[in-house]
Coordinates of C-alpha atoms and ligand atoms in Angstrom, one line a residue:
M1 CA 0.1 0.0 0.0
I2 CA 2.7 2.6 1.1
G3 CA 5.0 1.4 -1.8
S4 CA 2.4 1.9 -4.3
H5 CA 1.4 5.4 -3.4
A6 CA 4.9 6.4 -3.3
A7 CA 5.4 4.8 -6.7
E8 CA 2.2 6.6 -8.1
F9 CA 3.6 9.8 -6.5
Y10 CA 6.8 10.0 -8.2
A11 CA 5.4 8.7 -11.5
K12 CA 2.9 11.5 -11.7
R13 CA 6.0 13.9 -11.2
G14 CA 7.7 12.5 -14.0
D15 CA 10.6 10.6 -12.3
Q16 CA 11.4 7.1 -13.3
V17 CA 10.1 4.4 -10.7
I18 CA 11.4 1.1 -10.0
A19 CA 9.1 -0.9 -7.7
L20 CA 10.1 -4.3 -6.3
D21 CA 7.9 -6.5 -4.6
N22 CA 7.4 -10.4 -4.2
L23 CA 3.6 -10.2 -4.3
M24 CA 3.1 -12.1 -1.0
R25 CA 0.9 -10.1 0.8
S26 CA -2.5 -12.1 0.5
R27 CA -0.5 -15.4 1.1
L28 CA 1.0 -13.6 4.6
F29 CA -2.5 -13.1 5.7
G30 CA -4.1 -16.2 4.3
S31 CA -6.2 -14.6 2.0
K32 CA -7.3 -16.3 -1.3
H33 CA -8.4 -12.7 -2.8
K34 CA -6.3 -10.3 -4.7
S35 CA -4.8 -7.6 -2.6
V36 CA -1.0 -6.4 -3.7
E37 CA -1.9 -7.9 -7.1
Y38 CA -4.5 -5.0 -7.7
N39 CA -1.9 -2.0 -6.8
W40 CA 0.7 -4.1 -8.9
D41 CA -1.6 -4.0 -11.8
Y42 CA -2.5 -0.7 -10.9
L43 CA 1.0 0.7 -11.0
G44 CA 1.4 -1.2 -14.6
T45 CA -0.7 1.8 -15.9
Y46 CA 2.2 4.2 -15.5
S47 CA 4.6 4.0 -18.4
N48 CA 7.5 5.3 -16.3
I49 CA 7.2 2.7 -13.4
T50 CA 9.4 -0.4 -14.2
R51 CA 8.0 -3.2 -11.9
V52 CA 10.3 -6.1 -10.7
V53 CA 8.6 -9.0 -9.2
G54 CA 11.5 -10.3 -6.7
D55 CA 12.3 -10.9 -2.9
V56 CA 14.1 -8.4 -0.9
R57 CA 15.7 -11.6 0.6
I58 CA 17.5 -12.7 -2.8
E59 CA 20.8 -10.3 -3.6
A60 CA 20.2 -10.8 -7.5
D61 CA 16.5 -9.6 -7.4
V62 CA 17.5 -6.4 -5.5
R63 CA 20.3 -5.8 -7.4
K64 CA 18.0 -5.9 -10.6
A65 CA 15.8 -3.6 -9.1
L66 CA 18.6 -1.0 -8.4
G67 CA 20.4 -1.5 -11.7
L68 CA 23.1 1.0 -12.1
G69 CA 21.9 3.2 -9.3
V70 CA 19.1 5.1 -8.2
D71 CA 18.6 8.3 -6.4
A72 CA 16.6 7.4 -3.7
V73 CA 15.3 4.2 -2.0
L74 CA 11.9 3.8 0.2
H75 CA 12.1 0.6 1.8
A76 CA 8.7 -0.6 2.5
A77 CA 8.6 -4.0 1.6
G78 CA 8.0 -6.1 4.7
Q79 CA 5.8 -8.8 6.5
P80 CA 3.6 -6.3 8.6
G81 CA 1.4 -8.8 10.5
V82 CA 2.0 -9.4 14.4
F83 CA 0.1 -12.8 14.2
F84 CA 2.0 -14.0 11.2
S85 CA 5.3 -13.3 13.3
L86 CA 4.1 -15.2 16.3
Q87 CA 3.3 -18.2 14.0
N88 CA 6.2 -17.9 11.8
P89 CA 9.1 -16.1 13.7
Q90 CA 11.6 -17.4 11.4
E91 CA 10.0 -16.5 8.3
D92 CA 9.1 -12.9 9.8
F93 CA 12.6 -12.5 10.7
S94 CA 14.0 -13.5 7.3
I95 CA 11.6 -10.9 5.2
N96 CA 12.1 -8.0 7.8
A97 CA 15.3 -8.4 9.0
Q98 CA 17.3 -10.1 6.6
G99 CA 15.5 -8.8 3.8
T100 CA 16.3 -5.2 5.1
L101 CA 20.1 -6.2 5.5
T102 CA 20.5 -7.4 2.0
V103 CA 18.5 -4.2 0.5
L104 CA 21.2 -1.8 2.7
E105 CA 24.2 -3.9 1.6
C106 CA 23.1 -3.5 -2.2
V107 CA 22.5 -0.1 -1.6
R108 CA 25.9 0.3 -0.2
S109 CA 27.6 -1.2 -3.1
I110 CA 25.7 -0.1 -5.9
C111 CA 24.7 3.5 -5.1
P112 CA 25.6 4.9 -1.4
K113 CA 24.7 8.2 -2.0
A114 CA 21.1 7.5 -2.6
R115 CA 18.7 8.9 0.3
F116 CA 16.8 6.1 1.9
V117 CA 13.8 5.8 3.9
Y118 CA 12.8 2.8 6.1
C119 CA 9.4 2.0 7.2
S120 CA 9.9 1.1 10.8
T121 CA 7.0 0.7 13.4
N122 CA 5.9 1.9 16.6
K123 CA 6.0 -1.8 18.1
V124 CA 9.7 -1.2 18.4
Y125 CA 8.8 0.5 21.5
G126 CA 7.0 -2.7 22.8
Q127 CA 5.2 -3.2 26.1
G128 CA 6.9 -0.6 27.8
I129 CA 3.9 1.8 26.3
D130 CA 1.7 -0.4 28.4
A131 CA 3.1 0.4 31.5
L132 CA 2.0 4.1 31.1
P133 CA -1.1 4.9 33.5
L134 CA -4.2 5.4 31.5
K135 CA -7.6 7.1 31.8
E136 CA -10.6 5.1 30.5
E137 CA -13.3 7.5 29.1
S138 CA -16.5 6.5 27.4
K139 CA -15.2 5.8 24.1
R140 CA -11.6 5.6 24.4
Y141 CA -8.5 5.5 26.7
T142 CA -5.9 8.2 27.1
F143 CA -2.7 8.7 28.7
Q144 CA -3.1 10.0 32.2
G145 CA -1.1 12.9 33.2
T146 CA 1.2 15.2 31.2
L147 CA 2.3 12.9 28.6
R148 CA 0.3 13.1 25.4
A149 CA 2.6 10.9 23.1
I150 CA 5.4 8.8 22.6
P151 CA 8.9 10.5 21.6
E152 CA 11.8 8.7 20.0
T153 CA 13.6 8.7 23.1
F154 CA 11.0 6.2 24.9
P155 CA 13.1 3.2 26.3
I156 CA 13.0 0.4 24.0
D157 CA 14.8 -2.4 25.6
Q158 CA 13.8 -5.0 28.3
V159 CA 10.2 -5.3 27.1
G160 CA 8.3 -7.7 25.2
H161 CA 8.0 -6.7 21.2
T162 CA 6.4 -9.7 19.8
P163 CA 8.6 -11.4 16.8
Y164 CA 7.1 -8.6 14.3
G165 CA 8.4 -5.9 16.7
A166 CA 11.9 -7.5 17.1
S167 CA 12.6 -7.9 13.6
K168 CA 11.6 -4.6 12.4
Y169 CA 13.5 -3.2 15.5
V170 CA 16.7 -5.4 14.0
A171 CA 16.2 -3.9 10.6
D172 CA 15.8 -0.6 12.2
L173 CA 19.2 -1.2 14.2
Y174 CA 20.7 -1.9 10.7
V175 CA 19.4 1.1 9.0
Q176 CA 20.8 3.3 12.0
E177 CA 24.3 1.4 11.6
Y178 CA 24.7 1.6 7.9
A179 CA 24.4 5.4 8.3
H180 CA 26.9 5.1 11.4
A181 CA 29.5 2.8 10.0
Y182 CA 29.2 3.3 6.2
G183 CA 27.9 6.8 5.7
L184 CA 24.4 5.8 4.1
Q185 CA 21.9 8.7 4.4
T186 CA 19.0 7.1 6.2
G187 CA 15.6 8.2 7.5
I188 CA 13.8 5.8 9.9
F189 CA 10.1 6.3 10.3
R190 CA 8.6 4.7 13.0
M191 CA 5.2 4.7 12.1
S192 CA 1.8 4.1 14.0
C193 CA -1.3 3.4 11.7
I194 CA -0.9 4.6 8.1
Y195 CA -4.1 4.4 6.2
G196 CA -5.3 5.0 2.7
T197 CA -6.8 4.0 -0.4
R198 CA -5.9 0.7 -2.0
Q199 CA -5.4 -0.6 1.6
F200 CA -6.4 -4.1 1.6
G201 CA -6.9 -4.5 5.5
F202 CA -7.0 -7.8 7.3
E203 CA -8.1 -8.5 10.9
D204 CA -4.3 -8.8 11.9
Q205 CA -3.2 -5.6 9.8
G206 CA -4.7 -2.5 8.8
W207 CA -7.4 -2.4 11.1
L208 CA -9.1 1.1 9.9
A209 CA -9.6 -0.6 6.3
W210 CA -10.7 -3.8 7.8
F211 CA -13.2 -2.1 9.7
I212 CA -14.5 -0.3 6.7
I213 CA -14.4 -3.3 4.3
C214 CA -16.3 -5.5 6.7
S215 CA -18.8 -2.9 7.2
Q216 CA -19.0 -2.6 3.3
K217 CA -19.5 -6.3 3.2
N218 CA -21.9 -6.4 6.5
K219 CA -19.5 -9.1 7.5
P220 CA -19.2 -9.5 11.3
L221 CA -16.0 -8.4 13.5
T222 CA -14.2 -9.3 16.6
I223 CA -13.1 -6.6 18.8
Y224 CA -10.2 -7.7 21.0
G225 CA -10.5 -5.8 24.3
N226 CA -13.4 -3.2 24.7
G227 CA -12.7 -1.2 21.5
K228 CA -11.3 1.9 23.3
Q229 CA -7.9 1.3 22.2
V230 CA -6.5 4.4 20.5
R231 CA -3.9 4.9 17.6
D232 CA -3.0 8.3 16.0
V233 CA -3.7 7.7 12.4
L234 CA -2.0 9.2 9.0
F235 CA -3.2 9.2 5.8
V236 CA -0.8 7.7 3.5
S237 CA -0.1 10.8 1.3
D238 CA 0.9 12.6 4.0
L239 CA 3.5 9.8 5.0
I240 CA 4.8 10.4 1.5
S241 CA 5.1 13.9 1.8
A242 CA 7.3 13.3 4.7
C243 CA 9.2 10.8 2.7
D244 CA 9.7 13.2 0.0
L245 CA 10.7 16.1 2.6
F246 CA 13.4 13.6 4.0
F247 CA 14.8 12.8 0.4
K248 CA 15.2 16.3 -0.3
S249 CA 16.6 17.4 2.6
Q250 CA 20.6 17.5 3.8
I251 CA 19.8 15.5 7.0
A252 CA 22.5 13.0 7.0
H253 CA 20.5 10.4 9.3
G254 CA 17.3 10.7 11.4
I255 CA 14.7 8.8 13.5
Y256 CA 11.3 10.0 13.2
N257 CA 8.1 8.8 15.1
M258 CA 5.7 9.1 12.4
G259 CA 1.8 9.4 12.8
G260 CA -1.3 11.8 12.8
G261 CA 0.3 12.9 16.4
P262 CA -2.2 13.9 19.4
D263 CA -4.4 15.7 17.0
N264 CA -5.3 12.9 14.9
T265 CA -6.3 9.9 17.0
L266 CA -9.0 7.4 17.1
S267 CA -10.5 4.4 18.8
L268 CA -12.0 1.4 17.4
L269 CA -15.4 2.6 18.9
E270 CA -14.9 6.1 17.3
L271 CA -14.2 4.7 13.9
L272 CA -17.5 2.6 13.9
E273 CA -19.2 5.8 14.7
Q274 CA -17.4 7.6 11.6
I275 CA -18.2 4.6 9.3
K276 CA -21.8 5.6 10.2
Q277 CA -21.6 9.0 9.4
N278 CA -20.2 8.1 5.9
G279 CA -23.2 6.3 4.9
L280 CA -21.9 2.5 5.8
T281 CA -23.6 0.8 8.7
P282 CA -21.0 -0.4 10.9
S283 CA -20.4 -4.3 11.2
P284 CA -22.0 -6.0 13.8
Y285 CA -19.1 -7.1 16.3
Q286 CA -18.2 -9.6 19.1
L287 CA -16.2 -8.5 21.9
S288 CA -13.0 -11.0 22.6
E289 CA -10.2 -11.5 25.1
W290 CA -7.6 -8.7 24.9
R291 CA -4.5 -9.8 22.9
M292 CA -1.4 -9.5 25.1
F293 CA 0.6 -7.6 22.2
D294 CA -1.9 -4.9 21.6
Q295 CA -0.7 -1.4 23.1
K296 CA -4.1 0.0 24.8
V297 CA -3.0 3.4 23.4
Y298 CA -0.2 4.6 21.0
V299 CA -0.1 8.1 19.9
S300 CA 3.3 9.5 18.2
D301 CA 5.0 12.5 19.3
I302 CA 5.7 14.0 15.7
S303 CA 7.4 17.3 17.0
K304 CA 10.8 16.1 15.8
V305 CA 9.6 15.4 12.2
K306 CA 7.5 18.6 12.2
K307 CA 10.5 20.6 13.2
E308 CA 13.0 18.9 11.3
L309 CA 11.4 18.1 8.2
H310 CA 8.8 21.4 8.2
W311 CA 6.3 18.8 7.6
Q312 CA 2.6 18.3 9.2
P313 CA -0.1 16.4 8.5
Q314 CA -2.8 17.5 6.1
V315 CA -5.6 15.4 5.8
S316 CA -7.8 15.3 9.0
V317 CA -9.0 11.8 10.3
R318 CA -12.3 12.7 9.2
E319 CA -11.6 13.4 5.7
G320 CA -9.2 10.5 5.2
I321 CA -11.9 8.1 6.5
K322 CA -14.2 9.8 4.0
R323 CA -11.4 8.9 1.2
L324 CA -11.1 5.4 2.1
V325 CA -14.9 4.9 2.6
N326 CA -15.6 6.0 -0.6
W327 CA -12.8 4.3 -2.4
V328 CA -14.2 0.7 -0.8
K329 CA -17.8 1.8 -2.1
E330 CA -16.6 2.5 -5.5
N331 CA -14.9 -1.1 -5.9
P332 CA -17.2 -3.5 -4.3
S333 CA -16.1 -6.0 -6.6
L334 CA -12.4 -6.1 -5.1
F335 CA -13.9 -7.3 -1.6
P336 CA -15.9 -10.7 -2.9
Ligands
NAD1 N1 0.8 0.5 7.4 C1 0.8 0.7 8.4 O1 0.1 1.1 9.4 C2 2.4 0.3 9.2 C3 2.6 0.9 10.2 C4 4.0 0.6 10.9 C5 4.9 0.0 9.9 N2 4.7 -0.4 8.7 C6 5.5 -0.9 7.7 O2 5.4 -0.1 6.6 C7 5.8 -1.4 5.4 C8 4.8 -1.1 4.4 O3 3.3 -1.4 5.1 P1 2.3 -1.5 4.1 O4 1.1 -1.0 4.9 O5 2.4 -0.7 2.8 O6 2.0 -3.1 3.9 P2 1.9 -3.9 2.6 O7 1.8 -5.3 3.1 O8 0.8 -3.2 1.5 O9 3.2 -3.7 1.8 C9 4.3 -4.3 2.2 C10 4.8 -5.3 0.7 O10 5.6 -6.0 0.7 C11 5.8 -7.2 0.0 N3 6.6 -8.1 0.4 C12 6.6 -9.0 1.6 N4 7.7 -9.7 1.6 C13 8.4 -9.2 0.9 C14 9.7 -9.7 0.2 N5 10.1 -10.9 0.8 N6 10.2 -9.4 -0.9 C15 9.8 -8.2 -1.7 N7 8.4 -7.8 -1.3 C16 7.7 -8.4 0.0 C17 4.4 -7.7 0.0 O11 3.9 -8.4 -1.0 C18 3.5 -6.3 0.3 O12 3.2 -5.8 -1.0 C19 6.1 -2.7 6.2 O13 7.4 -3.0 6.5 C20 5.4 -2.5 7.7 O14 5.8 -3.3 8.6 C21 3.3 -0.1 8.2

């Protein structure tokens, strides 16, 4: 999803874009239906996007995509599901950690001056977030006290992360290391919930799209916990703007928490209300036990990225949800 939006953004600007993907998203989530394949075909309509079906774990595939070198790399390929990682920790590691090292090493040998952005995750902070005191309101939890959001300096060590959080953090560390040891110009975006059109949400990943798709199909949902869990959410076009600003900047290396920030947060129960306001009947849902690895509240402190990249989110939660609902409504055949 993120990669396809970035590819479209640069293609529309007239750049030559190369997209590398092994098209495994549907398999990762046990879906028989098309997901990434739709976005792949969509990118095929641009004559200045070259698509390479390949695996980030295979050096020859990454070398083929990089060719004689590129100006900028957005590394968005990954295994993004927590549940998959718990069931398949070795494959999760190979894709997220080993795959990232392969990409870094190929960039170092072919085009070490390329600007590089890595899609990391808030899960690197792990369960340390859950130790923070919370206030329970009627539709959501909030942080108690003066803390409004999680900064990049939040402690990471000596807490549970899930294998996904661990494999992404290994990759995050290597992206840091390739800046320190080899001088690669790397930006690390530790992202909260990124959502947008052309997002094929599943129960395990892409919750906002998943809730909307289920509502469109009138398919029952399971809410783990009580639905008051909160995330800051960022529409994908705002993420791509931040990425572009990092590419254009002179910043040698930076780590940024990336999301909608405290002004763009949403609980699951609030999402159901917004779905209704956009003309869909929210799915019926059943409540189930909390999942131990779900942070109850995560909100990114985006003051660093705002300051250093002169960036801020442009798409409000209300507007972003409207765009995603409309896209799902306009494409019912994609969700059989
Ligand atoms: N969307 C979010 O809310 C969010 C939040 C935090 C972090 N992230 C990270 O951002 C990245 C992109 O997320 P997304 O939402 O676009 O997910 P996505 O699943 O749409 O994109 C990931 C792509 O990687 C491809 N892929 C998987 N394994 C591969 C491999 N071995 N080689 C090549 N391609 C492979 C998949 O087919 C898929 O198209 C992921 O790394 C994810 O961990 C996403």
